[in-house]
Amino acid sequence: MSGSDPSAATVDHARHRSEDPASVLERPLAATSLLDAIKDLRRDVDDTSFPLELDDVASARASRARLVDQLTEHLIPRLTELSAPAVVVLSGSTGAGKSTLVNSLVGAEVTAAGVLRPTTKRPVLVHNPADAELLAHHPVLAEVTVASDEAVPRGIALLDAPDLDSVLESNRETAHRLMEAADLWLFVTTAARYGDALPWRVLEDAVERSTTVAMVLNRVPTESLPTVRGDLLDRLRTHGLEGSPLFVVPDLGREVAMLPPAVIAPIRRWLAMLAGPDRARTVIARTLRGSLTALRSWVDELADAVQRQADAAGAIGATLDTAVAAPRERSRAHALSGVVADGAVRARWAQLTAVGGPLAGLLSASGAPRGSARKAAGRRAACAPLLDDLVRSAAATLVVAGERAEEALRAALGAPDAPAGASVVLAGTPVGSRGQDRDSAAEAAARAWVAQGTRTVTAALAAHPPVRGRQARRRAKALAVTGDGVLAPVALAAAGGLSEAADLLQALLGEAGTAAVASLRDELASLAAAQVDLERATFGAPLADPDLAADASSRLRLRLAVLKGLT
C-alpha cells in the first residue's frame, strides 16, 4: 500500500465536494422532482434514434447508449432509493485479479476466480444481508448473480464486473454498462498491465462525472515497487485522479484463491470507513452530483447530433425536390402532348367514326347534330371499349412519368455531391422495387380520371347554359342523339389528344364541350405531376422519421432546460 493514508485523501476530497449547497440529497422535494425529470429524459433519450448514416453516427449512437445506461443503471435507481448501499464496482483488465480480490475481501468464494480467461462470465454482486430490501428494486440485479454475506459492511455492495477487454463482446458490453451503475469504481490492474490504454479511457469518464475512484495495483514485484508505484501516481495526477487512493498488493509468486488478510487489510479498512452512514452518503452524493453535471454536456451533445441528423434530412429533402422539378414539368407536357390518344385509342376512334360506325353521321354537312335518339343506347355500348383503351393508355403515360422521376431521384441521391446520409434514403427504395406499386397507382389514377369524364361534362353543361333559340335547340338535339355514356368518352378522347374528338364535342356542345375538354386535359396533366410527386414521396419516406424532423432536437433541449433548473 502507498505510504499516505488513502482513506483520508478520499474522504477529504469527497467532503470538500459534498459542501456544494445544491446537493440533491439535502433537498428531498427537489430530488423527487429531479427523479421525474430524469425519468422523462431517459424515456426521450431511449426513443431517440439516428436514422441517417452520417460521419458521426457511430459516436452518437454510442453516446446515446452510454447515456441510457447511466440514467437506467445509476441515476434513476439512486434517486429512487437514496439510502440504498453505495455500489462499488470492481473493474479492470483480463486477469487483473478482481474476483480473487472480492473473495478475499468477503472471506468466502462468492465469485469464480482462476486461470481460465475470461473467468467472470456472469457478474456477481455481494452485499450485507441487512441491505437486501434497499437493493431489491435496483435494475442491476437483473444482470448479476446476487450473494449476501455478513462480511460486507452495511452501506456498500461489491460488484465483480466482467473484464473491460474480455474476448467476449457480450462481457465487454456488460462491463461498461455495469460501470454506469457505480457510486464508486475500484479499478484493479497489475504491474504488467497498468499502462494499458483502455482502463485510462474509462477512468477519464469517471473523472468527467466526479465518480469516486480507487485503484488496486496487484501482483507488484518487490524490487520494482518504487518505480511502478511512482509511475502510476504520476499517471493518476495526469488524469485528474491525484486524490484517489492507491492500494498495492505484492506479487505472491503464484495463483491464490484468497489473498492473505494482512495484504488486503488496508482495502478492508477503507471500505469499512466508506460504509459508514455519513461517509457513504458523501461518496454517493459526490458521484450523483458529478453524474448530474455530466448529463448536461451529454444531453447537449446528443441534441446536437440529433440536429445534425435533422439538418441532413432537410438537405436530402431539398435535393429530392430539386430532382423532381424538371421531371414534373416534362411529365405534364408529355401528358398534354396527345400521347394518350396514340395507338389503341386512335384506332378505336377510327372504328367508331368509320362509315356505318356508331359515331358516324352525328353531324350534318352544316355541322348540326343529327341522328335518331333510338340508337343512343347502341352508341353508348359501342363507346365502352374506348373507355378501356383510355384507361390503359393513360395508365401507361403515368407509369412513364413515374419511371422518369425515379431515374432522376436515383441520379440525384447517388451523385458525388449528394448530401450526407443520402445513401440511406437511396437504399430504402431498391432498384426494381417500385414497379408493381407504380403500376397499381397509375391504373387507379387512370380509372379515376376516366370515371370523372361524365361528371366533368355534366359540370360544363351546367356552367355554360345555352341561350334561347337555335343554340338551345342544337344542344337538346345533341343530347338526344348521343344519350348518356357517349359524350364522356368523346371528351376524354379529346382531352387525351384526339383532335377529331375535340372537334366533334365542340360541334355538339359548343362552349360547354370546349370547357369539358380543357378541364379533363388539366386533370390529366395534374395526374402526371402527381405520379412524379408519388415517387418523390416514396423516396422521401425515410425522412418522415420523427427523429429527422426540423425540431427533433427541441425535445431533448427541453429536458436539458428542466434538468438545469433542478440541478
Coordinates of C-alpha atoms in Angstrom, one line a residue:
M1 CA 0.0 0.0 0.0
S2 CA 1.2 3.6 -0.6
G3 CA 2.8 5.5 2.2
S4 CA 0.0 8.0 2.7
D5 CA -3.4 7.2 4.1
P6 CA -5.6 6.7 1.1
S7 CA -8.8 6.7 3.0
A8 CA -8.1 10.1 4.4
A9 CA -7.4 11.5 1.0
T10 CA -10.6 10.2 -0.5
V11 CA -12.8 11.3 2.4
D12 CA -11.3 14.8 2.5
H13 CA -11.8 15.1 -1.3
A14 CA -15.4 13.8 -1.1
R15 CA -16.2 16.0 1.9
H16 CA -15.0 19.1 0.0
R17 CA -17.3 18.3 -2.9
S18 CA -20.2 17.5 -0.6
E19 CA -20.2 21.1 0.7
D20 CA -22.0 22.1 -2.5
P21 CA -25.3 23.6 -1.3
A22 CA -27.1 22.3 -4.4
S23 CA -26.8 18.7 -3.2
V24 CA -30.0 16.9 -4.1
L25 CA -29.6 14.7 -1.1
E26 CA -30.3 17.7 1.1
R27 CA -33.4 18.6 -0.9
P28 CA -35.8 15.7 -0.8
L29 CA -38.6 17.5 -2.5
A30 CA -36.3 18.6 -5.3
A31 CA -34.9 15.1 -5.5
T32 CA -38.5 13.9 -6.2
S33 CA -38.9 16.4 -9.0
L34 CA -35.5 15.6 -10.3
L35 CA -36.4 11.9 -10.4
D36 CA -39.4 12.7 -12.6
A37 CA -37.2 14.8 -14.8
I38 CA -34.6 12.1 -15.1
K39 CA -37.3 9.5 -16.0
D40 CA -38.7 11.8 -18.7
L41 CA -35.2 12.4 -20.0
R42 CA -34.5 8.7 -20.0
R43 CA -37.7 8.0 -22.0
D44 CA -36.8 10.6 -24.6
V45 CA -33.2 9.5 -24.9
D46 CA -34.3 5.9 -25.3
D47 CA -36.7 7.0 -28.0
T48 CA -34.0 8.9 -29.9
S49 CA -32.6 7.2 -33.0
F50 CA -30.1 8.2 -35.7
P51 CA -31.6 7.0 -39.0
L52 CA -29.0 8.6 -41.3
E53 CA -25.5 7.2 -41.6
L54 CA -23.6 10.4 -41.1
D55 CA -19.9 10.6 -40.3
D56 CA -20.5 10.9 -36.5
V57 CA -23.4 8.5 -36.3
A58 CA -21.4 5.7 -34.6
S59 CA -20.2 8.1 -31.9
A60 CA -23.7 9.5 -31.5
R61 CA -25.2 6.0 -31.1
A62 CA -22.5 5.0 -28.6
S63 CA -23.2 8.2 -26.6
R64 CA -26.9 7.6 -26.6
A65 CA -26.3 4.0 -25.3
R66 CA -24.0 5.3 -22.6
L67 CA -26.5 7.9 -21.6
V68 CA -29.3 5.4 -21.4
D69 CA -27.1 3.1 -19.3
Q70 CA -26.2 5.9 -16.9
L71 CA -29.8 7.0 -16.5
T72 CA -31.1 3.5 -16.1
E73 CA -28.4 1.8 -14.1
H74 CA -27.3 4.7 -11.8
L75 CA -29.3 7.9 -11.7
I76 CA -32.9 6.5 -11.6
P77 CA -32.1 3.8 -9.0
R78 CA -30.1 6.2 -6.9
L79 CA -32.7 8.9 -6.9
T80 CA -35.4 6.3 -6.3
E81 CA -33.7 5.0 -3.2
L82 CA -31.2 7.5 -1.9
S83 CA -30.5 5.3 1.2
A84 CA -29.5 2.2 -0.9
P85 CA -26.0 1.0 -0.4
A86 CA -23.2 2.5 -2.4
V87 CA -22.4 0.2 -5.3
V88 CA -18.7 -0.4 -5.5
V89 CA -17.9 -1.8 -9.0
L90 CA -14.6 -3.7 -9.3
S91 CA -13.4 -3.5 -12.8
G92 CA -10.2 -3.8 -14.8
S93 CA -8.4 -5.8 -17.5
T94 CA -8.4 -9.5 -18.0
G95 CA -6.5 -11.4 -15.4
A96 CA -6.1 -8.5 -13.0
G97 CA -7.4 -10.5 -10.1
K98 CA -10.8 -8.8 -9.5
S99 CA -12.6 -12.0 -8.5
T100 CA -9.8 -13.1 -6.2
L101 CA -9.9 -9.7 -4.5
V102 CA -13.7 -9.8 -4.0
N103 CA -13.5 -13.3 -2.5
S104 CA -10.6 -12.2 -0.3
L105 CA -12.5 -9.1 1.0
V106 CA -15.6 -11.2 1.8
G107 CA -13.6 -14.1 3.1
A108 CA -15.5 -16.6 1.1
E109 CA -15.7 -17.7 -2.5
V110 CA -18.7 -15.7 -3.8
T111 CA -17.4 -15.3 -7.4
A112 CA -15.4 -17.6 -9.6
A113 CA -11.6 -17.0 -9.8
G114 CA -9.0 -18.9 -11.7
V115 CA -6.6 -19.0 -14.6
L116 CA -9.2 -19.6 -17.3
R117 CA -10.0 -16.4 -19.3
P118 CA -12.4 -14.9 -19.2
T119 CA -13.1 -16.1 -15.7
T120 CA -16.0 -13.8 -14.8
K121 CA -18.8 -14.9 -17.2
R122 CA -21.7 -13.6 -15.1
P123 CA -21.3 -10.6 -12.8
V124 CA -21.6 -11.1 -9.1
L125 CA -23.0 -8.6 -6.6
V126 CA -22.4 -9.3 -2.9
H127 CA -24.0 -7.2 -0.1
N128 CA -24.7 -7.4 3.6
P129 CA -28.0 -9.3 4.2
A130 CA -29.4 -6.3 6.0
D131 CA -29.2 -4.3 2.8
A132 CA -31.2 -6.7 0.7
E133 CA -34.5 -4.8 0.9
L134 CA -32.8 -1.5 -0.1
L135 CA -31.3 -3.2 -3.2
A136 CA -34.4 -5.2 -4.1
H137 CA -35.5 -3.0 -7.0
H138 CA -32.2 -2.0 -8.4
P139 CA -32.2 -2.8 -12.1
V140 CA -28.6 -4.1 -11.9
L141 CA -29.9 -7.2 -10.1
A142 CA -31.4 -8.4 -13.4
E143 CA -27.9 -8.8 -14.8
V144 CA -25.9 -10.2 -11.9
T145 CA -25.8 -13.2 -9.6
V146 CA -26.6 -11.9 -6.1
A147 CA -24.9 -13.1 -2.9
S148 CA -25.1 -11.8 0.6
D149 CA -22.5 -12.1 3.4
E150 CA -22.1 -10.6 6.8
A151 CA -18.5 -9.8 6.0
V152 CA -19.6 -7.0 3.6
P153 CA -20.1 -3.8 5.6
R154 CA -23.6 -2.4 5.6
G155 CA -23.9 0.6 3.3
I156 CA -21.9 -0.8 0.4
A157 CA -22.3 -3.6 -2.2
L158 CA -19.4 -5.1 -4.1
L159 CA -20.0 -5.8 -7.8
D160 CA -17.5 -8.0 -9.6
A161 CA -17.8 -6.9 -13.2
P162 CA -16.5 -8.7 -16.3
D163 CA -13.2 -7.7 -17.9
L164 CA -13.2 -4.4 -19.8
D165 CA -11.1 -6.1 -22.5
S166 CA -12.8 -9.5 -22.4
V167 CA -12.5 -11.7 -25.5
L168 CA -16.3 -11.9 -25.4
E169 CA -18.1 -8.9 -26.7
S170 CA -21.1 -9.5 -24.5
N171 CA -18.8 -9.4 -21.5
R172 CA -17.3 -6.1 -22.6
E173 CA -20.7 -4.6 -23.2
T174 CA -21.9 -5.8 -19.8
A175 CA -18.8 -4.4 -18.1
H176 CA -19.2 -1.0 -19.5
R177 CA -22.9 -1.0 -18.7
L178 CA -22.5 -2.1 -15.1
M179 CA -19.9 0.6 -14.5
E180 CA -22.6 3.1 -15.2
A181 CA -24.3 1.8 -12.0
A182 CA -21.3 2.6 -9.9
D183 CA -21.2 5.0 -7.0
L184 CA -17.6 4.1 -6.6
W185 CA -15.1 2.5 -9.0
L186 CA -12.4 0.2 -7.7
F187 CA -10.0 -0.4 -10.5
V188 CA -7.9 -3.5 -10.3
T189 CA -4.8 -3.7 -12.5
T190 CA -1.3 -5.3 -12.4
A191 CA 2.3 -4.2 -12.6
A192 CA 2.3 -5.6 -16.1
R193 CA -1.0 -4.1 -17.3
Y194 CA -1.4 -0.7 -15.6
G195 CA -0.2 1.1 -18.7
D196 CA -3.0 -0.3 -20.9
A197 CA -4.9 2.5 -22.7
L198 CA -8.4 1.1 -22.3
P199 CA -8.6 1.4 -18.5
W200 CA -7.4 5.0 -18.6
R201 CA -10.0 6.0 -21.2
V202 CA -12.7 4.5 -18.8
L203 CA -11.1 6.4 -15.9
E204 CA -11.4 9.6 -17.8
D205 CA -15.1 9.0 -17.9
A206 CA -15.1 8.7 -14.1
V207 CA -13.3 12.0 -13.7
E208 CA -15.8 13.6 -16.1
R209 CA -18.6 12.9 -13.7
S210 CA -16.7 13.1 -10.4
T211 CA -17.1 9.4 -9.6
T212 CA -15.0 8.4 -6.6
V213 CA -12.2 6.1 -7.8
A214 CA -9.7 4.0 -6.1
M215 CA -7.1 1.8 -7.7
V216 CA -5.6 -1.6 -6.6
L217 CA -2.2 -2.3 -8.2
N218 CA -1.9 -6.1 -8.0
R219 CA 1.0 -8.5 -8.3
V220 CA 3.8 -6.0 -7.9
P221 CA 7.3 -7.5 -7.6
T222 CA 9.1 -6.1 -4.5
E223 CA 12.1 -4.9 -6.5
S224 CA 10.0 -2.8 -8.9
L225 CA 7.6 -1.4 -6.4
P226 CA 9.1 2.1 -6.1
T227 CA 9.3 2.6 -9.9
V228 CA 5.9 1.2 -10.7
R229 CA 4.2 3.0 -7.8
G230 CA 5.8 6.3 -8.7
D231 CA 4.9 6.0 -12.4
L232 CA 1.3 5.0 -11.5
L233 CA 0.9 8.0 -9.2
D234 CA 2.1 10.3 -12.0
R235 CA -0.5 8.8 -14.3
L236 CA -3.2 9.4 -11.7
R237 CA -2.2 13.0 -11.4
T238 CA -2.1 13.4 -15.1
H239 CA -5.6 12.1 -15.5
G240 CA -7.1 14.2 -12.7
L241 CA -7.1 11.4 -10.1
E242 CA -4.5 12.7 -7.7
G243 CA -6.9 12.4 -4.8
S244 CA -7.7 8.8 -5.4
P245 CA -6.3 6.2 -3.1
L246 CA -3.8 3.6 -4.4
F247 CA -3.5 0.2 -2.8
V248 CA -0.6 -2.0 -3.7
V249 CA -0.8 -5.8 -3.5
P250 CA 2.6 -7.6 -3.7
D251 CA 3.3 -10.4 -6.1
L252 CA 2.8 -13.7 -4.2
G253 CA 4.5 -15.7 -6.9
R254 CA 1.6 -18.0 -7.6
E255 CA -2.2 -18.0 -8.3
V256 CA -4.0 -18.0 -4.9
A257 CA -7.7 -18.5 -4.2
M258 CA -7.5 -15.9 -1.3
L259 CA -5.1 -13.1 -0.6
P260 CA -3.7 -13.1 2.9
P261 CA -5.7 -11.0 5.4
A262 CA -2.8 -8.7 6.1
V263 CA -2.4 -7.8 2.4
I264 CA -6.0 -6.7 2.0
A265 CA -6.5 -5.2 5.4
P266 CA -6.0 -1.6 4.2
I267 CA -8.6 -2.1 1.5
R268 CA -11.0 -3.6 4.0
R269 CA -10.5 -0.7 6.4
W270 CA -11.1 1.8 3.6
L271 CA -14.3 0.1 2.6
A272 CA -15.5 -0.2 6.2
M273 CA -14.9 3.5 6.6
L274 CA -16.8 4.4 3.4
A275 CA -19.7 2.2 4.6
G276 CA -20.3 4.5 7.5
P277 CA -23.7 6.3 7.0
D278 CA -22.2 9.8 6.7
R279 CA -19.3 8.9 4.5
A280 CA -21.2 6.5 2.3
R281 CA -23.7 9.4 1.8
T282 CA -20.8 11.7 0.9
V283 CA -19.5 9.3 -1.7
I284 CA -23.0 8.7 -3.1
A285 CA -23.7 12.5 -3.2
R286 CA -20.4 13.3 -4.9
T287 CA -20.9 10.7 -7.7
L288 CA -24.6 11.7 -8.0
R289 CA -23.7 15.4 -8.4
G290 CA -21.0 14.6 -10.8
S291 CA -23.3 12.4 -12.9
L292 CA -26.0 15.1 -13.0
T293 CA -23.4 17.7 -14.0
A294 CA -22.0 15.5 -16.7
L295 CA -25.5 14.9 -18.0
R296 CA -25.8 18.4 -19.2
S297 CA -23.0 18.2 -21.7
W298 CA -24.0 14.6 -22.7
V299 CA -27.6 15.7 -23.4
D300 CA -26.4 18.8 -25.2
E301 CA -24.1 16.8 -27.4
L302 CA -26.8 14.3 -28.1
A303 CA -29.2 17.1 -29.1
D304 CA -26.5 18.5 -31.4
A305 CA -26.2 15.1 -33.0
V306 CA -30.0 14.9 -33.5
Q307 CA -30.0 18.4 -35.0
R308 CA -27.2 17.3 -37.4
Q309 CA -29.5 14.4 -38.5
A310 CA -32.4 16.8 -39.0
D311 CA -30.3 19.3 -41.0
A312 CA -29.0 16.4 -43.2
A313 CA -32.6 15.3 -43.7
G314 CA -33.5 18.8 -44.7
A315 CA -30.7 18.9 -47.3
I316 CA -31.8 15.5 -48.7
G317 CA -35.4 16.6 -48.9
A318 CA -34.3 19.7 -50.8
T319 CA -32.3 17.5 -53.2
L320 CA -35.3 15.4 -53.8
D321 CA -37.4 18.4 -54.5
T322 CA -34.9 19.8 -57.0
A323 CA -34.5 16.4 -58.6
V324 CA -38.2 16.1 -59.5
A325 CA -38.9 19.7 -60.5
A326 CA -37.9 19.1 -64.2
P327 CA -39.5 15.6 -64.5
R328 CA -42.7 17.0 -63.1
E329 CA -42.9 19.7 -65.8
R330 CA -41.9 17.2 -68.5
S331 CA -44.5 14.8 -67.4
R332 CA -47.2 17.4 -67.6
A333 CA -46.1 18.4 -71.0
H334 CA -45.9 14.7 -72.1
A335 CA -49.5 14.1 -70.9
L336 CA -50.7 17.2 -72.8
S337 CA -48.8 16.2 -76.0
G338 CA -51.5 13.9 -77.2
V339 CA -49.7 10.7 -76.3
V340 CA -52.7 9.2 -74.6
A341 CA -54.7 9.3 -77.9
D342 CA -52.0 7.4 -79.8
G343 CA -52.2 3.7 -80.6
A344 CA -55.2 1.9 -79.4
V345 CA -57.3 5.0 -78.7
R346 CA -56.8 6.4 -82.2
A347 CA -57.5 3.0 -83.7
R348 CA -60.7 2.6 -81.7
W349 CA -61.9 6.1 -82.7
A350 CA -61.3 5.3 -86.4
Q351 CA -63.6 2.2 -86.0
L352 CA -66.3 4.2 -84.2
T353 CA -66.4 7.0 -86.8
A354 CA -65.9 4.9 -89.9
V355 CA -68.7 4.8 -92.5
G356 CA -71.5 2.9 -90.8
G357 CA -69.9 3.2 -87.4
P358 CA -71.9 4.2 -84.3
L359 CA -70.5 7.7 -84.2
A360 CA -70.6 8.3 -88.0
G361 CA -73.1 10.8 -89.2
L362 CA -73.8 12.6 -85.9
L363 CA -73.3 15.9 -87.7
S364 CA -74.9 17.1 -90.8
A365 CA -73.0 18.8 -93.6
S366 CA -73.6 22.1 -91.9
G367 CA -72.3 20.8 -88.6
A368 CA -75.7 20.4 -86.9
P369 CA -76.4 17.4 -84.7
R370 CA -78.5 14.7 -86.4
G371 CA -79.5 11.1 -85.9
S372 CA -82.0 9.0 -84.2
A373 CA -82.4 9.1 -80.4
R374 CA -83.4 5.4 -80.6
K375 CA -79.9 4.4 -81.4
A376 CA -78.4 6.2 -78.4
A377 CA -78.1 3.0 -76.3
G378 CA -76.2 1.3 -79.1
R379 CA -73.8 4.2 -79.3
R380 CA -73.2 4.0 -75.6
A381 CA -72.4 0.3 -75.7
A382 CA -70.1 0.8 -78.7
C383 CA -68.1 3.5 -76.8
A384 CA -67.5 1.3 -73.8
P385 CA -64.3 -0.2 -75.2
L386 CA -63.0 3.3 -75.9
L387 CA -63.1 3.9 -72.2
D388 CA -61.0 0.8 -71.5
D389 CA -58.4 1.9 -74.1
L390 CA -58.3 5.3 -72.5
V391 CA -57.6 3.7 -69.1
R392 CA -54.7 1.6 -70.4
S393 CA -53.2 4.5 -72.4
A394 CA -53.5 7.0 -69.6
A395 CA -52.0 4.5 -67.1
A396 CA -49.1 3.8 -69.4
T397 CA -48.4 7.5 -69.6
L398 CA -48.5 7.9 -65.9
V399 CA -46.1 4.9 -65.5
V400 CA -43.6 6.6 -67.8
A401 CA -43.9 9.7 -65.6
G402 CA -43.0 7.7 -62.5
E403 CA -40.1 5.9 -64.2
R404 CA -38.5 9.1 -65.3
A405 CA -38.9 10.6 -61.8
E406 CA -37.3 7.5 -60.3
E407 CA -34.4 7.8 -62.7
A408 CA -33.9 11.5 -61.7
L409 CA -34.2 10.7 -58.0
R410 CA -31.7 7.9 -58.1
A411 CA -29.2 10.0 -60.1
A412 CA -29.5 12.9 -57.5
L413 CA -29.1 10.7 -54.5
G414 CA -26.2 8.7 -56.0
A415 CA -24.3 11.8 -57.2
P416 CA -20.9 12.5 -55.8
D417 CA -22.2 15.8 -54.4
A418 CA -25.3 14.2 -52.8
P419 CA -26.0 15.3 -49.2
A420 CA -24.6 13.2 -46.4
G421 CA -27.0 10.4 -45.5
A422 CA -28.5 10.2 -49.0
S423 CA -27.3 6.6 -49.2
V424 CA -29.9 5.5 -46.5
V425 CA -32.7 7.1 -48.5
L426 CA -31.5 5.5 -51.7
A427 CA -31.2 2.1 -50.1
G428 CA -34.8 2.5 -48.8
T429 CA -36.1 2.1 -52.3
P430 CA -34.1 -0.7 -54.0
V431 CA -33.9 -0.8 -57.8
G432 CA -36.9 -2.6 -59.2
S433 CA -39.0 -2.3 -56.0
R434 CA -41.3 0.3 -57.4
G435 CA -42.7 -1.5 -60.5
Q436 CA -45.8 -3.1 -59.1
D437 CA -46.8 -0.3 -56.8
R438 CA -46.3 2.2 -59.5
D439 CA -48.4 0.2 -62.0
S440 CA -51.2 -0.1 -59.4
A441 CA -51.1 3.6 -58.6
A442 CA -51.1 4.6 -62.3
E443 CA -54.0 2.4 -63.1
A444 CA -56.0 3.6 -60.2
A445 CA -55.4 7.2 -61.2
A446 CA -56.2 6.5 -64.8
R447 CA -59.5 4.9 -63.8
A448 CA -60.4 7.8 -61.6
W449 CA -59.7 10.2 -64.5
V450 CA -61.9 8.2 -66.9
A451 CA -64.6 8.0 -64.3
Q452 CA -64.5 11.7 -63.9
G453 CA -65.5 12.2 -67.6
T454 CA -69.2 12.1 -67.1
R455 CA -69.1 14.5 -64.1
T456 CA -66.9 16.9 -66.0
V457 CA -69.2 17.0 -69.0
T458 CA -72.2 17.5 -66.7
A459 CA -70.5 20.3 -64.8
A460 CA -69.5 22.0 -68.1
L461 CA -73.1 21.8 -69.3
A462 CA -74.3 23.4 -66.1
A463 CA -71.7 26.1 -66.2
H464 CA -72.4 27.1 -69.9
P465 CA -76.2 27.1 -70.3
P466 CA -77.3 27.8 -73.9
V467 CA -79.2 30.9 -74.8
R468 CA -82.7 30.6 -76.0
G469 CA -83.4 29.8 -79.6
R470 CA -81.3 27.9 -82.1
Q471 CA -78.3 27.2 -79.8
A472 CA -80.6 25.6 -77.2
R473 CA -82.3 23.5 -79.8
R474 CA -78.9 22.3 -81.1
R475 CA -77.8 21.2 -77.7
A476 CA -81.1 19.5 -77.0
K477 CA -80.7 17.6 -80.2
A478 CA -77.1 16.7 -79.4
L479 CA -78.0 15.3 -76.0
A480 CA -80.9 13.3 -77.5
V481 CA -78.9 11.6 -80.2
T482 CA -75.8 10.8 -78.1
G483 CA -77.6 9.9 -74.9
D484 CA -75.9 9.0 -71.6
G485 CA -72.5 7.5 -72.0
V486 CA -71.3 8.9 -75.3
L487 CA -70.3 12.5 -74.6
A488 CA -67.9 11.5 -71.7
P489 CA -65.8 9.0 -73.9
V490 CA -65.6 11.7 -76.6
A491 CA -64.5 14.3 -74.2
L492 CA -61.8 12.0 -72.7
A493 CA -60.5 11.1 -76.1
A494 CA -60.3 14.8 -76.9
A495 CA -58.5 15.5 -73.6
G496 CA -56.1 12.7 -74.4
G497 CA -55.1 14.5 -77.6
L498 CA -57.5 13.3 -80.3
S499 CA -58.3 16.5 -82.2
E500 CA -61.2 14.8 -84.2
A501 CA -62.9 14.1 -80.9
A502 CA -62.4 17.7 -79.7
D503 CA -64.0 19.0 -82.9
L504 CA -67.0 16.7 -82.6
L505 CA -67.6 17.6 -79.0
Q506 CA -67.3 21.3 -79.7
A507 CA -69.8 21.0 -82.6
L508 CA -72.2 19.1 -80.3
L509 CA -72.0 21.1 -77.2
G510 CA -70.3 24.4 -78.1
E511 CA -68.5 26.2 -75.2
A512 CA -69.5 23.5 -72.8
G513 CA -67.7 20.9 -74.8
T514 CA -64.6 23.0 -75.1
A515 CA -64.6 23.7 -71.3
A516 CA -65.0 19.9 -70.5
V517 CA -62.1 19.0 -72.7
A518 CA -59.9 21.7 -71.1
S519 CA -60.8 20.6 -67.6
L520 CA -60.0 16.9 -68.4
R521 CA -56.7 17.9 -70.0
D522 CA -55.7 19.8 -66.9
E523 CA -56.7 16.9 -64.7
L524 CA -54.6 14.5 -66.8
A525 CA -51.6 16.8 -66.5
S526 CA -52.1 17.1 -62.8
L527 CA -52.2 13.3 -62.5
A528 CA -48.9 13.0 -64.4
A529 CA -47.3 15.5 -62.0
A530 CA -48.9 13.7 -59.0
Q531 CA -47.2 10.5 -60.2
V532 CA -43.9 12.2 -60.1
D533 CA -44.7 13.5 -56.6
L534 CA -45.6 10.0 -55.5
E535 CA -42.1 8.8 -56.5
R536 CA -40.7 11.7 -54.6
A537 CA -42.8 10.8 -51.5
T538 CA -41.7 7.1 -51.8
F539 CA -38.1 8.0 -51.8
G540 CA -38.5 10.6 -49.1
A541 CA -40.4 8.2 -46.8
P542 CA -37.4 7.5 -44.6
L543 CA -37.2 11.3 -43.9
A544 CA -40.6 11.2 -42.2
D545 CA -39.0 9.7 -39.1
P546 CA -39.8 12.0 -36.2
D547 CA -36.1 12.0 -35.3
L548 CA -35.4 13.7 -38.6
A549 CA -38.0 16.5 -38.1
A550 CA -36.7 20.0 -38.1
D551 CA -37.4 20.4 -34.4
A552 CA -36.4 16.9 -33.4
S553 CA -33.7 18.2 -31.0
S554 CA -36.1 20.5 -29.2
R555 CA -37.5 17.6 -27.1
L556 CA -34.0 16.9 -25.7
R557 CA -33.2 20.6 -25.2
L558 CA -36.4 21.0 -23.3
R559 CA -35.4 18.1 -21.0
L560 CA -32.0 19.7 -20.6
A561 CA -33.5 23.0 -19.6
V562 CA -35.6 21.3 -17.0
L563 CA -32.6 19.4 -15.7
K564 CA -30.5 22.6 -15.4
G565 CA -33.3 24.3 -13.5
L566 CA -33.4 21.4 -10.9
T567 CA -29.6 21.0 -10.5

